[in-house]
Amino acid sequence: MPTISPNAVVEAAAELADDVVVGPFSYVGPHVRIAAGCRIANNVTLTGRTTLGARSRIFPLAVIGAAPPGAAGDGECILGEANAVREHVTIHAGLDRPTRIGNHNLLMIASTIGPGAVVGNQGIFDNCSSIGAGAAVEDYVRMSGFAAVAPSVRVGAYSFVAGYVLVERDAPPYAMLQGFPVRVRGVNTRNLKACGFGEDDIHALKAAFRELFNGDGAAAGEALARLDATAELNPCVRRLVDAVCAAARHAEGAP
Amino acid sequence: MSDVTMLREIDPAAKIAPDAAIGPFCVIGPAATIGPGTVLDRRVTVLGHTTIGSGNRIGEGCVLGAEPQDLKYAGGRTFLIIGHNNVLGREVTIHLGTESGGYLTHVGSDNTLCDGCHVAHDCYVDDRVVLGRSVLLAGHIRVCTGAAIEDLCGLHHFVTVGRFARVSRRTPVRRDVPPFTVFGGHDDDDTCPPAVRGVHEAGIRAAALRGEEEKELRHALAELFDDEAALQTKIEQLVNMGVEGEAARLCEFCQRSLQGVYGRYRELFRGKAPPEARRHLPPDAAIEPRRPAP
């Protein structure tokens, strides 16, 4: 039997694993499913068609699965395993496609995830950061305080978004993103080292970044075409080049 | 405790003064202590080893004493101490300390923390400080007496904000802010990066200095921040002149910031307890050796 505070409201149709804990004054809606090992603190709202993976921790006053303002009907929200959702975080439910969050993410205080956004694994989203509707944030991304990702924009894996920055066009993986308007300022070496990348990969990425991004942080078309045509490219550089090509197609209207 | 039928969940082990007022939907944990005359509005959560003094007003939806967001925190017995007569707006969050940062987060007395402020692990906020809306203090920060930080400022780990300084709204602060100065600027404006912008007149008035001391302080401020590239030389000149009082403390502050890392004196305490920790930690705080993460 889950441990539910007598002061919590859990709808009869909600599905809770046996060892789930729900704190006082929290609400769990009828279409919510909570996997084993989850701990829901006090004054939390879980609503919409929301699924929480195992060992998730939801802190006081977080709201997960609320439909975006003005929307009619419920949306869907799918969270993976072992996410920490801190105080006052809001995760909106997606209406036409579910909001998806992977595993082992840390959503710090008052950060916001928009409807239909897709977040990867192992991300850290600092206080008051926000991810717009339909945006995609890949694995191991770190966002600083007040940083924002605009709607429908993609942020590549292992990138770092500095404080107050608005990412308003697709950002490549492995990058440090800083400035106004946002610029690629170099390789996120520290994160790559922490994630176990070798010196040769980091070296190859640094060389590719120097070729690809000029002072404005915009990708240089000529260098991109040359790298793209290179056989036997370092796999990290290949991923970078593919992401930059996809971003260019996205900017021209491709989905 | 006016209305006992009110819906709220207070652990029987919590120590709550008879005339403290706890609003509806509040949750108070077993290790919390709340002093006389403190008023908690609706939906306030007090967790962990948290001590709140007397006469505080805690706004709706505040969460005090939740575990730190620092990944190094290993679940140890750490503390939050809040003094007296503070005013906290809505949805203010203050976290416990961490083992490696000195076990304690400390907020003094007579402070005003506006809506949405966050005071992270191992911060020391002294007295008569004003934090504007959604000011984010990262970990290990010291905000000294009388400082005012305006709306939407984000402060980097290990920053010190000096006495009676002011930080303009929406400034990213990555280095120490000297006392009695106005600090401001933005990353999005190349002509106005975050820097010392002038003298904080209201701060000098609030500190109520003696005439001679004020004159000497104004002279030191003008000398030091006229050309920051020459700061080290200017400090030495002033010290050799034998400045006293606030001017001497200003020189000492700037010297310490220069000794730190990236202009942050408190970086020198990275991974160990800062001097304030010993002074403020409760006498019964049995410091456990750090446990490995589970």
XYZ file of C-alpha atoms in Angstrom:
549
model
C 0.000 0.000 0.000
C 1.334 3.453 -0.813
C 1.811 5.797 2.137
C -0.618 8.639 1.579
C -1.043 11.465 4.062
C -4.633 11.688 5.380
C -4.505 15.313 4.235
C -3.600 14.429 0.623
C -6.156 13.898 -2.131
C -5.416 10.949 -4.414
C -8.156 10.191 -6.947
C -9.368 6.574 -6.897
C -8.379 5.960 -10.531
C -4.761 7.054 -10.025
C -2.221 4.199 -10.190
C 0.410 4.288 -7.446
C 3.111 1.653 -6.865
C 3.205 0.077 -3.406
C 6.047 2.062 -1.875
C 5.078 5.525 -3.133
C 4.846 8.266 -0.490
C 2.455 11.207 -0.962
C 2.774 14.146 1.451
C 0.044 16.301 2.966
C -2.042 18.702 0.860
C -0.813 17.147 -2.368
C -3.231 16.287 -5.182
C -2.882 13.297 -7.499
C -5.341 13.326 -10.402
C -7.260 10.340 -11.825
C -5.048 9.798 -14.892
C -1.726 9.873 -13.031
C 0.557 6.831 -12.779
C 3.425 6.781 -10.255
C 6.104 4.063 -10.380
C 7.943 2.453 -7.481
C 10.152 4.436 -5.134
C 8.675 7.856 -5.925
C 8.392 10.387 -3.119
C 5.839 13.148 -3.544
C 6.331 15.915 -0.954
C 3.636 18.193 0.449
C 1.481 20.682 -1.504
C 2.393 19.074 -4.851
C -0.047 18.961 -7.781
C 0.095 16.030 -10.220
C -2.619 16.316 -12.835
C -3.359 15.530 -16.504
C -2.212 12.230 -18.043
C 1.060 12.191 -16.141
C 3.467 9.262 -15.695
C 6.328 9.354 -13.186
C 9.166 6.821 -13.610
C 10.727 4.997 -10.682
C 12.555 6.816 -7.869
C 11.404 10.309 -8.872
C 11.428 12.920 -6.135
C 8.933 15.756 -6.309
C 9.516 18.638 -3.870
C 6.955 20.967 -2.249
C 4.691 23.116 -4.431
C 5.782 21.620 -7.759
C 3.079 21.293 -10.434
C 3.356 18.556 -13.053
C 0.928 17.882 -15.902
C -1.048 21.096 -15.838
C -2.469 21.996 -19.241
C -0.942 25.161 -20.713
C -2.906 28.333 -19.971
C -6.152 28.558 -21.911
C -6.030 24.980 -23.240
C -9.135 22.826 -23.328
C -8.799 19.276 -21.976
C -5.969 17.247 -20.518
C -2.477 16.859 -21.878
C 0.159 14.196 -21.439
C 3.420 14.315 -19.520
C 5.901 11.425 -19.309
C 8.834 11.551 -16.887
C 11.557 8.885 -16.774
C 13.386 7.532 -13.752
C 15.148 9.230 -10.857
C 14.362 12.831 -11.734
C 14.477 15.454 -8.985
C 11.793 18.102 -9.443
C 12.479 20.859 -6.936
C 10.256 23.415 -5.229
C 7.906 25.558 -7.373
C 8.799 23.826 -10.661
C 6.096 23.754 -13.338
C 6.004 21.065 -16.031
C 3.197 21.655 -18.527
C 1.466 18.762 -20.237
C 1.644 18.555 -24.044
C -1.663 18.570 -25.906
C -0.788 17.357 -29.423
C 2.279 15.406 -28.293
C 3.378 14.492 -24.768
C 5.926 16.489 -22.800
C 8.792 14.018 -22.307
C 11.561 14.124 -19.733
C 14.242 11.410 -19.646
C 16.108 10.028 -16.645
C 18.278 11.507 -13.883
C 17.501 15.169 -14.537
C 17.665 17.854 -11.857
C 15.063 20.582 -12.336
C 15.989 23.280 -9.836
C 13.683 25.701 -8.068
C 11.063 27.509 -10.169
C 12.298 26.168 -13.510
C 9.618 25.671 -16.154
C 9.136 23.116 -18.921
C 6.690 24.081 -21.674
C 4.055 21.836 -23.258
C 5.376 19.265 -25.733
C 9.036 19.880 -24.827
C 11.434 16.939 -24.969
C 14.253 16.778 -22.433
C 16.958 14.085 -22.510
C 18.864 12.490 -19.636
C 21.254 13.747 -16.939
C 20.395 17.425 -17.498
C 20.767 20.116 -14.834
C 18.418 23.076 -15.117
C 19.252 25.862 -12.694
C 16.777 28.073 -10.836
C 14.225 29.977 -12.929
C 15.458 28.470 -16.206
C 12.773 27.820 -18.773
C 12.323 25.501 -21.740
C 9.751 26.679 -24.268
C 6.856 24.772 -25.824
C 7.985 22.038 -28.191
C 11.702 22.679 -27.577
C 14.163 19.782 -27.486
C 17.048 19.612 -25.015
C 19.425 16.670 -25.455
C 21.402 14.715 -22.837
C 23.848 16.209 -20.303
C 22.836 19.815 -20.983
C 23.455 22.290 -18.176
C 21.434 25.517 -18.040
C 22.312 28.352 -15.637
C 19.952 30.605 -13.710
C 17.315 32.573 -15.707
C 18.458 30.919 -18.969
C 15.742 30.137 -21.499
C 15.261 27.994 -24.584
C 12.783 29.507 -27.058
C 9.852 27.395 -28.309
C 10.660 24.700 -30.927
C 14.419 25.195 -30.583
C 16.894 22.308 -30.129
C 19.889 22.426 -27.763
C 22.552 19.797 -28.515
C 23.957 17.348 -25.987
C 26.698 18.337 -23.489
C 26.147 22.046 -24.115
C 26.220 24.729 -21.431
C 23.827 27.680 -21.491
C 25.112 30.651 -19.465
C 22.955 32.679 -17.082
C 20.205 34.965 -18.500
C 20.887 33.684 -22.046
C 17.993 33.136 -24.450
C 18.703 30.348 -26.942
C 16.542 31.451 -29.877
C 17.905 29.246 -32.660
C 19.155 25.651 -32.708
C 22.378 25.270 -30.728
C 25.036 22.645 -31.503
C 26.173 19.918 -29.106
C 29.377 20.199 -26.980
C 29.157 24.019 -26.971
C 29.438 26.887 -24.475
C 26.516 29.205 -25.299
C 26.862 32.775 -24.069
C 26.024 36.361 -24.932
C 23.206 38.438 -26.419
C 22.261 37.381 -29.029
C 23.496 33.951 -28.071
C 26.867 32.909 -29.529
C 28.876 29.714 -29.569
C 31.859 30.638 -27.414
C 33.796 27.379 -27.653
C 33.851 23.781 -26.541
C 32.329 22.875 -23.151
C 35.592 21.182 -22.184
C 34.828 20.889 -18.490
C 31.565 19.021 -19.028
C 33.153 16.768 -21.659
C 35.991 15.831 -19.298
C 33.488 15.154 -16.511
C 31.541 12.924 -18.900
C 34.665 10.905 -19.709
C 35.532 12.174 -23.206
C 39.160 11.576 -24.210
C 41.730 14.282 -24.961
C 41.726 13.343 -28.671
C 37.940 13.875 -28.962
C 38.148 17.223 -27.168
C 41.103 18.249 -29.339
C 39.248 17.314 -32.544
C 36.156 19.189 -31.381
C 38.188 22.313 -30.559
C 39.700 22.298 -34.049
C 36.277 21.820 -35.645
C 34.741 24.619 -33.527
C 37.541 26.989 -34.619
C 36.810 26.191 -38.258
C 33.032 26.223 -37.972
C 32.122 29.194 -35.799
C 33.255 32.738 -36.532
C 33.102 35.705 -34.160
C 29.318 35.845 -34.349
C 29.062 32.207 -33.378
C 27.281 31.455 -36.648
C 28.348 28.363 -38.550
C 30.519 29.053 -41.616
C 28.945 27.336 -44.640
C 32.208 26.673 -46.463
C 33.919 24.986 -43.505
C 30.757 23.014 -42.816
C 30.638 21.638 -46.361
C 34.349 20.732 -46.196
C 33.999 18.912 -42.848
C 30.793 17.217 -43.995
C 32.608 15.840 -47.052
C 35.544 14.526 -44.988
C 35.658 10.753 -44.728
C 36.784 9.184 -41.422
C 35.695 12.158 -39.353
C 36.043 11.876 -35.568
C 32.632 10.561 -34.367
C 32.110 13.556 -32.068
C 32.892 15.971 -34.886
C 30.545 13.971 -37.161
C 27.761 14.412 -34.601
C 28.541 18.130 -34.396
C 28.514 18.532 -38.187
C 25.247 16.595 -38.532
C 23.654 18.764 -35.827
C 24.796 21.999 -37.497
C 23.470 20.771 -40.882
C 20.138 19.836 -39.278
C 19.981 23.275 -37.616
C 20.488 24.934 -41.020
C 17.649 22.851 -42.514
C 15.465 23.688 -39.457
C 16.149 27.405 -39.989
C 14.936 27.033 -43.577
C 11.645 25.577 -42.400
C 12.247 21.820 -42.093
C 10.760 20.285 -38.913
C -1.921 28.922 17.567
C -5.355 30.456 17.325
C -7.410 27.883 15.422
C -6.612 24.255 16.221
C -9.157 22.878 13.749
C -7.261 24.426 10.881
C -5.864 22.024 8.270
C -2.126 21.830 8.698
C 0.419 19.187 9.520
C 2.772 19.949 12.369
C 5.046 17.161 13.587
C 4.541 16.633 17.347
C 8.316 16.799 17.842
C 8.573 20.321 16.357
C 9.287 23.067 18.910
C 6.848 25.885 18.274
C 6.422 28.884 20.606
C 2.861 29.199 21.987
C 2.241 32.525 20.277
C 3.668 31.632 16.876
C 0.944 31.582 14.214
C 0.879 28.810 11.625
C -1.476 29.262 8.652
C -3.540 26.657 6.802
C -1.863 23.945 4.656
C 1.481 24.509 6.378
C 3.758 21.529 6.939
C 6.278 21.635 9.802
C 8.860 18.858 10.159
C 10.044 17.190 13.390
C 13.395 19.029 13.712
C 11.976 22.555 13.234
C 12.032 25.262 15.905
C 9.833 28.351 15.510
C 10.199 31.293 17.911
C 7.579 33.531 19.537
C 5.590 35.968 17.441
C 6.645 34.432 14.127
C 3.802 34.265 11.623
C 3.663 31.648 8.863
C 1.211 32.415 6.071
C -0.588 29.702 4.053
C 1.206 26.697 2.503
C 4.552 27.309 4.201
C 6.854 24.283 4.497
C 9.560 24.069 7.183
C 11.795 21.006 6.878
C 15.141 19.781 8.227
C 17.078 21.118 11.229
C 15.691 24.606 10.849
C 15.564 27.212 13.614
C 13.458 30.319 13.032
C 13.741 33.115 15.649
C 11.080 35.521 16.875
C 8.929 38.071 15.094
C 9.493 36.791 11.555
C 6.782 37.014 8.885
C 6.958 34.175 6.383
C 4.915 34.595 3.186
C 2.717 32.147 1.329
C 4.362 29.130 -0.291
C 7.811 29.574 1.257
C 9.894 26.422 1.636
C 12.537 26.653 4.366
C 15.122 24.013 5.167
C 14.736 21.718 2.163
C 17.822 19.750 1.216
C 20.470 21.573 -0.864
C 20.501 21.324 -4.653
C 24.280 20.820 -4.464
C 25.191 17.425 -5.941
C 27.921 17.040 -3.280
C 25.351 16.935 -0.475
C 25.334 13.399 0.932
C 22.270 13.602 3.182
C 24.089 14.585 6.414
C 22.686 16.464 9.417
C 22.980 20.101 8.325
C 21.295 23.263 9.507
C 19.382 26.416 8.637
C 19.225 29.232 11.188
C 17.039 32.302 10.646
C 17.264 35.197 13.163
C 14.576 37.646 14.226
C 12.152 40.126 12.646
C 12.773 39.094 9.042
C 10.108 39.569 6.380
C 9.941 36.882 3.704
C 7.663 37.399 0.694
C 5.873 34.663 -1.205
C 7.603 31.527 -2.471
C 10.973 32.267 -0.908
C 13.190 29.177 -0.676
C 16.127 28.770 1.730
C 18.111 25.536 1.811
C 20.089 23.706 4.489
C 23.910 23.776 4.492
C 26.111 21.035 3.069
C 28.753 18.907 4.787
C 31.620 20.253 2.710
C 30.497 23.882 2.973
C 30.371 24.227 6.771
C 27.000 22.561 7.624
C 25.065 25.800 7.933
C 22.958 28.318 6.033
C 22.443 31.459 8.095
C 20.045 34.386 7.713
C 20.458 37.116 10.373
C 17.855 39.614 11.556
C 15.759 42.484 10.148
C 16.164 41.320 6.543
C 13.600 41.651 3.781
C 13.510 38.899 1.163
C 10.981 39.658 -1.587
C 8.883 37.146 -3.559
C 10.672 34.253 -5.213
C 14.096 34.820 -3.630
C 16.351 31.835 -3.260
C 19.080 31.532 -0.642
C 21.119 28.420 -1.420
C 23.174 26.125 0.782
C 25.943 27.549 3.005
C 25.007 31.214 2.422
C 25.416 33.832 5.151
C 23.006 36.748 4.965
C 23.824 39.224 7.761
C 21.383 41.851 9.059
C 19.208 44.593 7.481
C 19.715 43.163 3.992
C 17.124 43.689 1.258
C 16.823 41.149 -1.540
C 14.484 42.151 -4.395
C 12.156 39.840 -6.285
C 13.559 36.530 -7.544
C 17.110 37.296 -6.456
C 19.066 34.056 -6.719
C 21.894 33.542 -4.251
C 23.947 30.525 -5.326
C 25.842 28.492 -2.750
C 28.431 29.782 -0.222
C 27.591 33.486 -0.697
C 28.013 36.130 2.023
C 25.760 39.187 1.937
C 26.965 41.684 4.548
C 24.896 44.011 6.722
C 22.828 46.686 5.003
C 23.410 45.484 1.440
C 20.566 45.855 -1.062
C 20.263 43.562 -4.072
C 17.603 44.579 -6.561
C 15.155 42.423 -8.541
C 16.251 39.480 -10.698
C 19.943 39.556 -9.820
C 21.760 36.244 -10.033
C 24.847 35.848 -7.851
C 27.617 33.340 -8.552
C 28.822 30.786 -6.012
C 31.252 32.193 -3.393
C 30.533 35.882 -4.080
C 30.662 38.400 -1.196
C 28.484 41.513 -1.261
C 30.048 44.124 1.045
C 28.350 46.195 3.730
C 25.808 48.775 2.516
C 26.527 48.022 -1.148
C 23.800 48.033 -3.770
C 23.452 45.787 -6.817
C 21.270 47.180 -9.637
C 18.438 45.103 -10.968
C 19.045 42.097 -13.223
C 22.823 42.203 -12.801
C 24.742 38.931 -13.076
C 27.278 39.157 -10.216
C 30.340 36.965 -10.695
C 32.793 38.770 -8.417
C 32.811 40.421 -5.013
C 30.901 43.698 -4.659
C 32.913 46.142 -2.493
C 31.157 47.859 0.418
C 29.403 51.221 -0.122
C 29.469 50.872 -3.913
C 26.758 50.550 -6.538
C 27.418 47.538 -8.761
C 25.557 47.036 -12.035
C 25.652 46.168 -15.722
C 24.564 43.472 -18.133
C 26.113 40.837 -20.351
C 23.869 41.944 -23.235
C 25.320 45.448 -23.297
C 28.997 45.522 -24.312
C 29.241 49.177 -23.289
C 28.051 48.432 -19.755
C 29.414 45.125 -18.409
C 28.856 44.273 -14.724
C 31.193 46.559 -12.727
C 31.382 49.076 -9.887
C 29.312 52.046 -11.094
C 29.616 54.522 -8.243
C 29.115 55.317 -4.580
C 26.014 54.109 -2.752
C 24.882 57.333 -1.106
C 21.906 55.794 0.709
C 24.260 53.156 2.095
C 26.645 55.781 3.475
C 23.684 57.564 5.110
C 22.342 54.277 6.542
C 25.737 53.423 8.048
C 25.671 56.774 9.950
C 29.443 57.314 9.881
C 31.265 60.064 11.782
C 32.129 63.089 9.638
C 35.840 62.361 9.394
C 35.318 58.660 8.693
C 32.812 59.435 5.910
C 35.240 61.861 4.297
C 38.051 59.315 4.375
C 35.745 56.586 2.986
C 34.621 58.814 0.098
C 38.243 59.597 -0.715
C 39.146 55.888 -0.692
C 36.151 54.972 -2.906
C 37.083 57.671 -5.415
C 40.732 56.575 -5.478
C 40.100 52.825 -5.717
C 37.461 52.730 -8.431
C 38.750 55.552 -10.610
C 40.871 53.005 -12.466
C 40.312 49.407 -11.380
C 43.283 48.154 -13.364
C 45.520 49.856 -10.810
C 43.543 48.577 -7.804
C 46.459 46.786 -6.120
C 48.675 49.887 -6.253
C 45.849 52.107 -5.001
C 45.155 49.792 -2.063
C 48.844 49.893 -1.084
C 48.917 53.692 -1.349
C 45.860 54.052 0.886
C 47.158 51.544 3.437
C 50.526 53.348 3.525
C 48.667 56.616 4.131
C 47.298 54.909 7.279
C 43.559 55.083 6.526
C 41.293 53.973 9.372
C 37.726 52.793 10.008
C 35.480 52.062 7.021
C 38.130 53.143 4.516
C 40.581 50.619 5.974
C 37.894 47.925 5.898
C 37.174 48.771 2.262
C 40.873 48.340 1.408
C 40.968 45.039 3.287
C 37.853 43.843 1.415
C 39.339 44.699 -2.001
C 42.660 43.081 -1.069
C 40.896 39.846 -0.086
C 38.904 39.795 -3.336
C 42.150 40.164 -5.282
C 43.636 37.226 -3.337
C 40.626 35.022 -4.201
C 39.819 33.333 -7.469
C 38.151 35.375 -10.263
C 37.720 38.228 -7.753
C 35.876 36.044 -5.251
C 37.482 35.899 -1.802
C 35.280 33.057 -0.547
C 36.605 30.712 -3.241
C 39.442 30.206 -0.725
C 36.928 28.318 1.465
C 35.923 25.929 -1.312
C 35.528 22.490 0.257
C 35.964 23.695 3.848
C 33.984 25.510 6.506
C 34.136 29.331 6.284
C 35.027 31.242 9.516
C 31.356 32.199 10.073
C 30.344 28.535 10.384
C 32.080 28.093 13.767
C 30.526 31.289 15.100
C 26.933 30.480 14.184
C 26.637 26.685 14.353
C 24.449 25.497 17.244
C 26.517 24.071 20.146
C 24.760 20.717 19.900
C 25.619 20.393 16.206
C 27.422 17.082 16.188
C 29.399 17.258 12.987
C 29.493 13.814 11.471
C 32.283 12.748 9.191
C 31.171 12.983 5.594
C 29.433 9.863 4.372
C 29.815 8.521 0.850
C 26.749 9.109 -1.315
C 24.309 6.173 -1.202
